[in-house]
mmCIF file of C-alpha atoms in Angstrom:
data_model
loop_
_atom_site.group_PDB
_atom_site.id
_atom_site.type_symbol
_atom_site.label_atom_id
_atom_site.label_comp_id
_atom_site.label_asym_id
_atom_site.label_seq_id
_atom_site.Cartn_x
_atom_site.Cartn_y
_atom_site.Cartn_z
ATOM 1 C CA GLU A 1328 110.153 21.416 153.943
ATOM 2 C CA PRO A 1329 110.597 21.521 150.705
ATOM 3 C CA GLU A 1330 114.096 22.086 149.147
ATOM 4 C CA VAL A 1331 115.247 24.440 146.808
ATOM 5 C CA THR A 1332 115.826 22.795 143.437
ATOM 6 C CA GLN A 1333 119.254 23.701 141.727
ATOM 7 C CA THR A 1334 120.056 23.487 137.639
ATOM 8 C CA PRO A 1335 122.210 22.172 135.772
ATOM 9 C CA SER A 1336 123.503 19.304 138.412
ATOM 10 C CA HIS A 1337 126.267 18.817 136.710
ATOM 11 C CA GLN A 1338 128.022 20.790 134.803
ATOM 12 C CA VAL A 1339 131.589 20.910 132.886
ATOM 13 C CA THR A 1340 133.137 24.146 131.332
ATOM 14 C CA GLN A 1341 136.489 24.733 129.854
ATOM 15 C CA MET A 1342 138.243 27.075 131.706
ATOM 16 C CA GLY A 1343 137.680 30.667 130.802
ATOM 17 C CA GLN A 1344 134.001 30.122 130.033
ATOM 18 C CA GLU A 1345 131.550 31.559 131.916
ATOM 19 C CA VAL A 1346 129.011 29.032 134.292
ATOM 20 C CA ILE A 1347 125.153 30.195 134.977
ATOM 21 C CA LEU A 1348 124.088 28.413 138.145
ATOM 22 C CA ARG A 1349 120.291 28.739 139.139
ATOM 23 C CA CYS A 1350 117.967 28.017 142.071
ATOM 24 C CA VAL A 1351 114.608 28.189 142.185
ATOM 25 C CA PRO A 1352 113.488 28.755 145.697
ATOM 26 C CA ILE A 1353 110.098 29.018 147.334
ATOM 27 C CA SER A 1354 108.156 32.386 146.811
ATOM 28 C CA ASN A 1355 107.667 33.717 149.915
ATOM 29 C CA HIS A 1356 111.422 33.168 150.622
ATOM 30 C CA LEU A 1357 113.300 36.173 151.215
ATOM 31 C CA TYR A 1358 116.353 34.835 152.225
ATOM 32 C CA PHE A 1359 118.758 33.740 149.729
ATOM 33 C CA TYR A 1360 122.318 31.945 149.936
ATOM 34 C CA TRP A 1361 125.301 30.669 147.705
ATOM 35 C CA TYR A 1362 127.979 28.324 149.228
ATOM 36 C CA ARG A 1363 130.332 26.158 147.721
ATOM 37 C CA GLN A 1364 132.637 23.254 148.870
ATOM 38 C CA ILE A 1365 135.651 21.903 147.044
ATOM 39 C CA LEU A 1366 135.682 17.977 146.783
ATOM 40 C CA GLY A 1367 134.007 17.074 150.290
ATOM 41 C CA GLN A 1368 135.333 19.863 152.709
ATOM 42 C CA LYS A 1369 134.017 22.323 154.531
ATOM 43 C CA VAL A 1370 131.642 24.183 152.710
ATOM 44 C CA GLU A 1371 132.161 27.998 152.434
ATOM 45 C CA PHE A 1372 129.894 30.511 152.519
ATOM 46 C CA LEU A 1373 130.189 33.331 149.433
ATOM 47 C CA VAL A 1374 126.885 35.331 149.773
ATOM 48 C CA SER A 1375 123.604 36.174 150.724
ATOM 49 C CA PHE A 1376 120.734 38.278 148.984
ATOM 50 C CA TYR A 1377 118.266 39.713 150.545
ATOM 51 C CA ASN A 1378 115.176 42.056 149.310
ATOM 52 C CA ASN A 1379 117.000 41.502 145.361
ATOM 53 C CA GLU A 1380 120.117 42.362 146.358
ATOM 54 C CA ILE A 1381 123.437 41.614 148.398
ATOM 55 C CA SER A 1382 123.409 41.761 151.801
ATOM 56 C CA GLU A 1383 126.515 40.098 152.645
ATOM 57 C CA LYS A 1384 129.465 38.791 150.804
ATOM 58 C CA SER A 1385 132.792 36.816 151.712
ATOM 59 C CA GLU A 1386 136.293 36.988 150.612
ATOM 60 C CA ILE A 1387 135.658 34.315 147.776
ATOM 61 C CA PHE A 1388 133.326 36.767 146.163
ATOM 62 C CA ASP A 1389 135.350 38.521 144.348
ATOM 63 C CA ASP A 1390 134.539 40.048 141.147
ATOM 64 C CA GLN A 1391 134.525 36.978 138.943
ATOM 65 C CA PHE A 1392 131.173 36.057 140.553
ATOM 66 C CA SER A 1393 127.680 37.877 140.687
ATOM 67 C CA VAL A 1394 124.403 37.364 141.848
ATOM 68 C CA GLU A 1395 120.557 38.294 140.429
ATOM 69 C CA ARG A 1396 117.618 37.415 140.642
ATOM 70 C CA PRO A 1397 116.316 38.839 137.404
ATOM 71 C CA ASP A 1398 112.697 37.048 137.035
ATOM 72 C CA GLY A 1399 111.616 37.355 140.846
ATOM 73 C CA SER A 1400 112.146 34.159 140.615
ATOM 74 C CA ASN A 1401 115.062 32.198 139.744
ATOM 75 C CA PHE A 1402 118.154 33.052 141.733
ATOM 76 C CA THR A 1403 121.236 32.755 139.533
ATOM 77 C CA LEU A 1404 125.390 32.644 140.398
ATOM 78 C CA LYS A 1405 127.639 34.203 137.318
ATOM 79 C CA ILE A 1406 131.016 32.895 137.128
ATOM 80 C CA ARG A 1407 132.452 34.512 135.079
ATOM 81 C CA SER A 1408 135.854 33.565 132.930
ATOM 82 C CA THR A 1409 135.880 30.333 135.202
ATOM 83 C CA LYS A 1410 138.982 29.099 136.781
ATOM 84 C CA LEU A 1411 140.268 25.496 137.052
ATOM 85 C CA GLU A 1412 139.632 26.220 140.909
ATOM 86 C CA ASP A 1413 136.331 26.854 140.807
ATOM 87 C CA SER A 1414 135.904 23.237 140.131
ATOM 88 C CA ALA A 1415 133.250 22.760 143.592
ATOM 89 C CA MET A 1416 129.995 21.469 144.205
ATOM 90 C CA TYR A 1417 127.959 24.598 144.970
ATOM 91 C CA PHE A 1418 124.745 25.051 147.088
ATOM 92 C CA CYS A 1419 121.659 27.596 146.886
ATOM 93 C CA ALA A 1420 120.756 27.938 150.510
ATOM 94 C CA ARG A 1421 117.200 29.699 151.805
ATOM 95 C CA ASN A 1422 115.559 31.093 154.823
ATOM 96 C CA ARG A 1423 112.290 31.811 154.698
ATOM 97 C CA GLN A 1424 113.430 35.031 158.064
ATOM 98 C CA SER A 1425 116.305 35.472 159.510
ATOM 99 C CA SER A 1426 117.172 35.398 163.243
ATOM 100 C CA GLY A 1427 117.453 31.488 164.069
ATOM 101 C CA ASN A 1428 115.455 30.320 161.402
ATOM 102 C CA THR A 1429 117.414 27.139 159.712
ATOM 103 C CA ILE A 1430 118.778 27.588 156.130
ATOM 104 C CA TYR A 1431 117.712 24.641 153.923
ATOM 105 C CA PHE A 1432 120.323 23.791 151.301
ATOM 106 C CA GLY A 1433 119.469 22.367 147.229
ATOM 107 C CA GLU A 1434 121.343 19.416 145.923
ATOM 108 C CA GLY A 1435 124.179 21.698 144.435
ATOM 109 C CA SER A 1436 125.009 22.044 141.205
ATOM 110 C CA TRP A 1437 128.667 20.173 140.445
ATOM 111 C CA LEU A 1438 130.683 22.267 138.704
ATOM 112 C CA THR A 1439 133.903 20.823 136.912
ATOM 113 C CA VAL A 1440 136.295 23.424 135.164
ATOM 114 C CA VAL A 1441 138.376 21.270 132.364
ATOM 115 C CA ALA B 205 133.297 36.482 164.505
ATOM 116 C CA GLN B 206 131.711 33.172 165.597
ATOM 117 C CA SER B 207 132.947 29.588 164.645
ATOM 118 C CA VAL B 208 132.964 25.578 165.005
ATOM 119 C CA ALA B 209 135.181 23.711 165.393
ATOM 120 C CA GLN B 210 135.162 20.080 164.589
ATOM 121 C CA PRO B 211 138.014 18.182 166.736
ATOM 122 C CA GLU B 212 138.057 14.980 164.648
ATOM 123 C CA ASP B 213 137.739 14.152 160.306
ATOM 124 C CA GLN B 214 136.628 10.676 161.037
ATOM 125 C CA VAL B 215 134.978 8.674 163.621
ATOM 126 C CA ASN B 216 134.957 4.936 163.010
ATOM 127 C CA VAL B 217 132.090 2.952 164.965
ATOM 128 C CA ALA B 218 130.486 -0.376 165.015
ATOM 129 C CA GLU B 219 126.836 -0.827 164.236
ATOM 130 C CA GLY B 220 124.922 -1.194 166.812
ATOM 131 C CA ASN B 221 127.040 1.155 169.758
ATOM 132 C CA PRO B 222 126.333 4.452 170.652
ATOM 133 C CA LEU B 223 128.633 7.507 168.793
ATOM 134 C CA THR B 224 129.376 10.994 169.083
ATOM 135 C CA VAL B 225 130.575 13.452 166.652
ATOM 136 C CA LYS B 226 132.222 16.471 168.457
ATOM 137 C CA CYS B 227 131.672 20.185 167.827
ATOM 138 C CA THR B 228 132.963 23.016 170.435
ATOM 139 C CA TYR B 229 131.643 27.026 169.524
ATOM 140 C CA SER B 230 133.199 30.114 170.043
ATOM 141 C CA VAL B 231 131.067 32.723 169.380
ATOM 142 C CA SER B 232 129.775 36.493 171.355
ATOM 143 C CA GLY B 233 126.549 36.514 172.553
ATOM 144 C CA ASN B 234 123.841 33.782 172.677
ATOM 145 C CA PRO B 235 124.733 30.383 170.235
ATOM 146 C CA TYR B 236 122.826 29.335 167.232
ATOM 147 C CA LEU B 237 124.129 26.138 166.348
ATOM 148 C CA PHE B 238 123.112 23.565 163.538
ATOM 149 C CA TRP B 239 123.973 20.009 162.386
ATOM 150 C CA TYR B 240 123.692 19.001 158.632
ATOM 151 C CA VAL B 241 124.504 15.835 157.118
ATOM 152 C CA GLN B 242 126.002 15.060 154.068
ATOM 153 C CA TYR B 243 125.293 11.549 152.368
ATOM 154 C CA PRO B 244 128.028 10.900 149.113
ATOM 155 C CA ASN B 245 127.084 13.469 146.255
ATOM 156 C CA ARG B 246 123.717 14.191 147.756
ATOM 157 C CA GLY B 247 122.975 18.172 149.374
ATOM 158 C CA LEU B 248 123.435 19.018 153.233
ATOM 159 C CA GLN B 249 120.542 17.919 154.671
ATOM 160 C CA PHE B 250 119.414 19.941 158.058
ATOM 161 C CA LEU B 251 119.621 17.358 161.455
ATOM 162 C CA LEU B 252 118.787 19.698 164.440
ATOM 163 C CA LYS B 253 119.129 23.176 165.782
ATOM 164 C CA TYR B 254 119.748 24.483 169.396
ATOM 165 C CA ILE B 255 118.220 28.021 169.957
ATOM 166 C CA THR B 256 117.338 28.170 173.263
ATOM 167 C CA GLY B 257 115.274 26.211 175.844
ATOM 168 C CA ASP B 258 116.359 22.416 177.257
ATOM 169 C CA ASN B 259 119.975 21.624 176.409
ATOM 170 C CA LEU B 260 119.251 18.359 174.929
ATOM 171 C CA VAL B 261 117.649 18.816 171.190
ATOM 172 C CA LYS B 262 116.386 16.165 169.483
ATOM 173 C CA GLY B 263 116.660 15.906 165.861
ATOM 174 C CA SER B 264 115.905 13.817 162.698
ATOM 175 C CA TYR B 265 117.251 9.916 162.175
ATOM 176 C CA GLY B 266 117.182 9.303 166.145
ATOM 177 C CA PHE B 267 119.972 12.111 166.701
ATOM 178 C CA GLU B 268 120.725 14.616 168.852
ATOM 179 C CA ALA B 269 123.065 16.546 170.276
ATOM 180 C CA GLU B 270 123.106 18.174 174.087
ATOM 181 C CA PHE B 271 124.260 21.700 173.931
ATOM 182 C CA ASN B 272 126.555 22.421 176.925
ATOM 183 C CA LYS B 273 127.450 25.924 177.903
ATOM 184 C CA SER B 274 130.299 25.492 180.304
ATOM 185 C CA GLN B 275 132.283 23.809 177.775
ATOM 186 C CA THR B 276 131.025 25.924 174.596
ATOM 187 C CA SER B 277 129.971 21.921 173.179
ATOM 188 C CA PHE B 278 127.615 20.764 171.023
ATOM 189 C CA HIS B 279 128.377 17.401 170.592
ATOM 190 C CA LEU B 280 126.173 14.941 167.830
ATOM 191 C CA LYS B 281 125.078 11.529 169.560
ATOM 192 C CA LYS B 282 123.206 9.034 168.868
ATOM 193 C CA PRO B 283 122.688 5.567 170.849
ATOM 194 C CA SER B 284 122.866 3.444 168.469
ATOM 195 C CA ALA B 285 124.757 3.530 165.150
ATOM 196 C CA LEU B 286 123.368 2.211 161.674
ATOM 197 C CA VAL B 287 125.381 1.723 158.917
ATOM 198 C CA SER B 288 123.188 4.200 157.173
ATOM 199 C CA ASP B 289 124.422 6.502 159.421
ATOM 200 C CA SER B 290 127.926 7.108 157.186
ATOM 201 C CA ALA B 291 127.967 10.261 155.987
ATOM 202 C CA LEU B 292 129.889 13.415 156.705
ATOM 203 C CA TYR B 293 128.478 15.846 159.880
ATOM 204 C CA PHE B 294 128.529 19.268 159.665
ATOM 205 C CA CYS B 295 128.517 21.677 162.749
ATOM 206 C CA ALA B 296 127.516 25.158 162.237
ATOM 207 C CA VAL B 297 126.972 28.440 163.788
ATOM 208 C CA ARG B 298 124.910 31.457 163.449
ATOM 209 C CA ASP B 299 126.559 34.506 162.070
ATOM 210 C CA MET B 300 124.508 37.658 162.805
ATOM 211 C CA GLY B 301 125.399 40.478 159.791
ATOM 212 C CA TYR B 302 124.311 43.464 159.064
ATOM 213 C CA ARG B 303 120.600 42.652 157.490
ATOM 214 C CA ASP B 304 120.872 38.899 157.946
ATOM 215 C CA ASP B 305 121.861 35.816 159.510
ATOM 216 C CA LYS B 306 124.129 33.289 157.451
ATOM 217 C CA ILE B 307 125.404 30.169 159.039
ATOM 218 C CA ILE B 308 128.795 29.086 159.303
ATOM 219 C CA PHE B 309 130.543 25.517 159.334
ATOM 220 C CA GLY B 310 133.052 23.554 160.624
ATOM 221 C CA LYS B 311 134.969 21.129 158.579
ATOM 222 C CA GLY B 312 132.980 18.749 158.721
ATOM 223 C CA THR B 313 133.590 14.549 160.552
ATOM 224 C CA ARG B 314 133.210 11.498 158.430
ATOM 225 C CA LEU B 315 131.400 8.904 160.273
ATOM 226 C CA HIS B 316 132.317 5.637 159.379
ATOM 227 C CA ILE B 317 129.821 3.002 160.784
ATOM 228 C CA LEU B 318 131.293 -0.285 160.711
ATOM 229 C CA PRO B 319 128.959 -3.494 160.191
#
């Protein structure tokens, strides 16, 4: 199955700046996710998104983060006022249907905060 | 809460030898288990999953995994390792939420295949 497409592949940003990461999933997919991986370590769940609203979010996903699907296609993760510890690989993922169907990941967006 | 544990940070195997990457799980209800692989500077690629049925699940690139309910394990295996199998391997479990499911990953095991 095709994976989602993520942009940018790599972004360097100054601490305190806002960042928007984008994900272009297949149009008939309803469930979307963002995960984060710091420096090749554990992959951590951030948020799930279903039917144009947040379904579940983790403790990591605080007020600094937001998600939306403004045009019904692109799925975005916004990080306001970035911190050094936000440096990580951010993965978008999608699932065609819940209940056990496989979640497929994009190639990731590598964010470096300096 | 659902969780998986990968007890080994790193596994070294000589090329041509069989390999095993260990995973144990802790779930309430029936487990839905997954293995993903991450090659250097790449995304997460799905390898295989266990939902129900045969305890031995076959996946991509010649990998298979054995579901063992009594030992709550889901070890990843391959009969003959290749140098190109060197990567980071993640075991994962489905965590059912109120409206959808997400998957929870183990910490990962780095597999080194020695030529």
